């Protein structure tokens, strides 16, 4: 597993670390039960702060993609398995959106609002003042 970050990017480092792990889960490179490198190892390899890596791992835990356990570290959760099944669908949607001129931010917002509508809860952008 190779975690990738771009130090020169305006995107927060913790978000880049999480996105890299998420991409490996989506690609099937990481599977449920696989251990992630320790935050200390990742921080040393990328020359970033260990707390940045922990922040990324905690975000992945909050998404249900990673289990964090003392003494065991970060492990890909069983609930991450469906992501690999969605890989081709996601790639197709992203390519179609690009062909139509829809930005990735707009596509992400559409997905969030669709999901919020499906769960019956309104997102912050849908609440009237």
PDB file of N, CA, C and O in Angstrom, residues 4 18 21 36 45-46 50-51 55 64 66 70 73 80 82 95 103-105 107 111 113 116 128:
ATOM      1  N   UNK A   4      -0.308   8.404  -0.863  1.00  0.00           N
ATOM      2  CA  UNK A   4       0.235   9.508  -1.647  1.00  0.00           C
ATOM      3  C   UNK A   4      -0.341  10.848  -1.173  1.00  0.00           C
ATOM      4  O   UNK A   4      -1.533  10.939  -0.922  1.00  0.00           O
ATOM      5  N   UNK A  18      -6.547  10.317   3.696  1.00  0.00           N
ATOM      6  CA  UNK A  18      -7.809   9.573   3.705  1.00  0.00           C
ATOM      7  C   UNK A  18      -8.233   9.215   2.285  1.00  0.00           C
ATOM      8  O   UNK A  18      -8.675   8.095   2.025  1.00  0.00           O
ATOM      9  N   UNK A  21      -6.212   6.252   0.957  1.00  0.00           N
ATOM     10  CA  UNK A  21      -6.676   4.974   1.517  1.00  0.00           C
ATOM     11  C   UNK A  21      -8.012   4.594   0.891  1.00  0.00           C
ATOM     12  O   UNK A  21      -8.218   3.441   0.477  1.00  0.00           O
ATOM     13  N   UNK A  36      -3.734  -1.218   8.051  1.00  0.00           N
ATOM     14  CA  UNK A  36      -3.089  -0.034   7.499  1.00  0.00           C
ATOM     15  C   UNK A  36      -1.770   0.167   8.242  1.00  0.00           C
ATOM     16  O   UNK A  36      -1.638  -0.247   9.395  1.00  0.00           O
ATOM     17  N   UNK A  45       7.227   8.245   6.769  1.00  0.00           N
ATOM     18  CA  UNK A  45       7.439   8.038   5.336  1.00  0.00           C
ATOM     19  C   UNK A  45       7.092   9.275   4.518  1.00  0.00           C
ATOM     20  O   UNK A  45       7.749   9.564   3.513  1.00  0.00           O
ATOM     21  N   UNK A  46       6.061  10.006   4.947  1.00  0.00           N
ATOM     22  CA  UNK A  46       5.604  11.177   4.194  1.00  0.00           C
ATOM     23  C   UNK A  46       6.177  12.490   4.731  1.00  0.00           C
ATOM     24  O   UNK A  46       5.920  13.550   4.165  1.00  0.00           O
ATOM     25  N   UNK A  50       2.300  13.080  12.782  1.00  0.00           N
ATOM     26  CA  UNK A  50       1.565  11.856  13.113  1.00  0.00           C
ATOM     27  C   UNK A  50       0.089  12.142  13.385  1.00  0.00           C
ATOM     28  O   UNK A  50      -0.782  11.347  13.039  1.00  0.00           O
ATOM     29  N   UNK A  51      -0.206  13.285  13.973  1.00  0.00           N
ATOM     30  CA  UNK A  51      -1.602  13.646  14.269  1.00  0.00           C
ATOM     31  C   UNK A  51      -2.402  13.877  12.991  1.00  0.00           C
ATOM     32  O   UNK A  51      -3.610  13.668  12.965  1.00  0.00           O
ATOM     33  N   UNK A  55      -5.767  11.923  12.234  1.00  0.00           N
ATOM     34  CA  UNK A  55      -6.982  12.646  11.839  1.00  0.00           C
ATOM     35  C   UNK A  55      -7.614  11.987  10.609  1.00  0.00           C
ATOM     36  O   UNK A  55      -8.837  11.804  10.542  1.00  0.00           O
ATOM     37  N   UNK A  64     -16.974   4.666   8.450  1.00  0.00           N
ATOM     38  CA  UNK A  64     -17.240   3.234   8.547  1.00  0.00           C
ATOM     39  C   UNK A  64     -16.313   2.386   7.693  1.00  0.00           C
ATOM     40  O   UNK A  64     -16.574   1.204   7.470  1.00  0.00           O
ATOM     41  N   UNK A  66     -12.856   2.089   8.300  1.00  0.00           N
ATOM     42  CA  UNK A  66     -11.719   1.600   9.072  1.00  0.00           C
ATOM     43  C   UNK A  66     -12.138   1.399  10.516  1.00  0.00           C
ATOM     44  O   UNK A  66     -12.920   2.175  11.056  1.00  0.00           O
ATOM     45  N   UNK A  70      -6.988  -0.266  19.905  1.00  0.00           N
ATOM     46  CA  UNK A  70      -5.710  -0.197  20.619  1.00  0.00           C
ATOM     47  C   UNK A  70      -4.975  -1.520  20.475  1.00  0.00           C
ATOM     48  O   UNK A  70      -5.565  -2.584  20.587  1.00  0.00           O
ATOM     49  N   UNK A  73      -4.231  -1.395  15.868  1.00  0.00           N
ATOM     50  CA  UNK A  73      -4.063  -0.353  14.863  1.00  0.00           C
ATOM     51  C   UNK A  73      -5.300  -0.154  14.020  1.00  0.00           C
ATOM     52  O   UNK A  73      -6.422  -0.455  14.426  1.00  0.00           O
ATOM     53  N   UNK A  80     -16.434  -1.901   4.355  1.00  0.00           N
ATOM     54  CA  UNK A  80     -15.792  -1.281   3.196  1.00  0.00           C
ATOM     55  C   UNK A  80     -15.896  -2.149   1.942  1.00  0.00           C
ATOM     56  O   UNK A  80     -15.636  -1.667   0.841  1.00  0.00           O
ATOM     57  N   UNK A  82     -18.300  -3.240  -0.036  1.00  0.00           N
ATOM     58  CA  UNK A  82     -19.088  -2.803  -1.194  1.00  0.00           C
ATOM     59  C   UNK A  82     -18.419  -1.737  -2.050  1.00  0.00           C
ATOM     60  O   UNK A  82     -18.786  -1.562  -3.214  1.00  0.00           O
ATOM     61  N   UNK A  95     -16.605  10.051 -15.252  1.00  0.00           N
ATOM     62  CA  UNK A  95     -16.302  10.324 -16.662  1.00  0.00           C
ATOM     63  C   UNK A  95     -17.475  10.995 -17.362  1.00  0.00           C
ATOM     64  O   UNK A  95     -17.295  11.941 -18.137  1.00  0.00           O
ATOM     65  N   UNK A 103     -18.474  19.879 -12.673  1.00  0.00           N
ATOM     66  CA  UNK A 103     -17.267  19.846 -11.846  1.00  0.00           C
ATOM     67  C   UNK A 103     -17.379  18.759 -10.784  1.00  0.00           C
ATOM     68  O   UNK A 103     -18.476  18.329 -10.429  1.00  0.00           O
ATOM     69  N   UNK A 104     -16.237  18.341 -10.272  1.00  0.00           N
ATOM     70  CA  UNK A 104     -16.233  17.310  -9.230  1.00  0.00           C
ATOM     71  C   UNK A 104     -16.923  17.814  -7.964  1.00  0.00           C
ATOM     72  O   UNK A 104     -17.604  17.048  -7.275  1.00  0.00           O
ATOM     73  N   UNK A 105     -16.784  19.114  -7.664  1.00  0.00           N
ATOM     74  CA  UNK A 105     -17.466  19.674  -6.484  1.00  0.00           C
ATOM     75  C   UNK A 105     -18.980  19.620  -6.654  1.00  0.00           C
ATOM     76  O   UNK A 105     -19.712  19.279  -5.720  1.00  0.00           O
ATOM     77  N   UNK A 107     -20.650  17.539  -8.649  1.00  0.00           N
ATOM     78  CA  UNK A 107     -21.037  16.134  -8.611  1.00  0.00           C
ATOM     79  C   UNK A 107     -21.119  15.632  -7.174  1.00  0.00           C
ATOM     80  O   UNK A 107     -22.092  14.974  -6.796  1.00  0.00           O
ATOM     81  N   UNK A 111     -24.460  14.235  -5.189  1.00  0.00           N
ATOM     82  CA  UNK A 111     -24.512  12.934  -4.512  1.00  0.00           C
ATOM     83  C   UNK A 111     -24.936  13.113  -3.067  1.00  0.00           C
ATOM     84  O   UNK A 111     -25.792  12.375  -2.564  1.00  0.00           O
ATOM     85  N   UNK A 113     -26.735  15.561  -1.764  1.00  0.00           N
ATOM     86  CA  UNK A 113     -28.143  15.953  -1.675  1.00  0.00           C
ATOM     87  C   UNK A 113     -29.050  14.777  -2.038  1.00  0.00           C
ATOM     88  O   UNK A 113     -30.107  14.618  -1.441  1.00  0.00           O
ATOM     89  N   UNK A 116     -29.048  12.562   1.014  1.00  0.00           N
ATOM     90  CA  UNK A 116     -29.841  13.183   2.078  1.00  0.00           C
ATOM     91  C   UNK A 116     -31.327  13.038   1.781  1.00  0.00           C
ATOM     92  O   UNK A 116     -32.119  12.752   2.671  1.00  0.00           O
ATOM     93  N   UNK A 128     -34.491  25.855   5.002  1.00  0.00           N
ATOM     94  CA  UNK A 128     -34.944  27.224   4.754  1.00  0.00           C
ATOM     95  C   UNK A 128     -34.584  28.101   5.924  1.00  0.00           C
ATOM     96  O   UNK A 128     -34.619  27.672   7.071  1.00  0.00           O
TER      97      UNK A 128
END
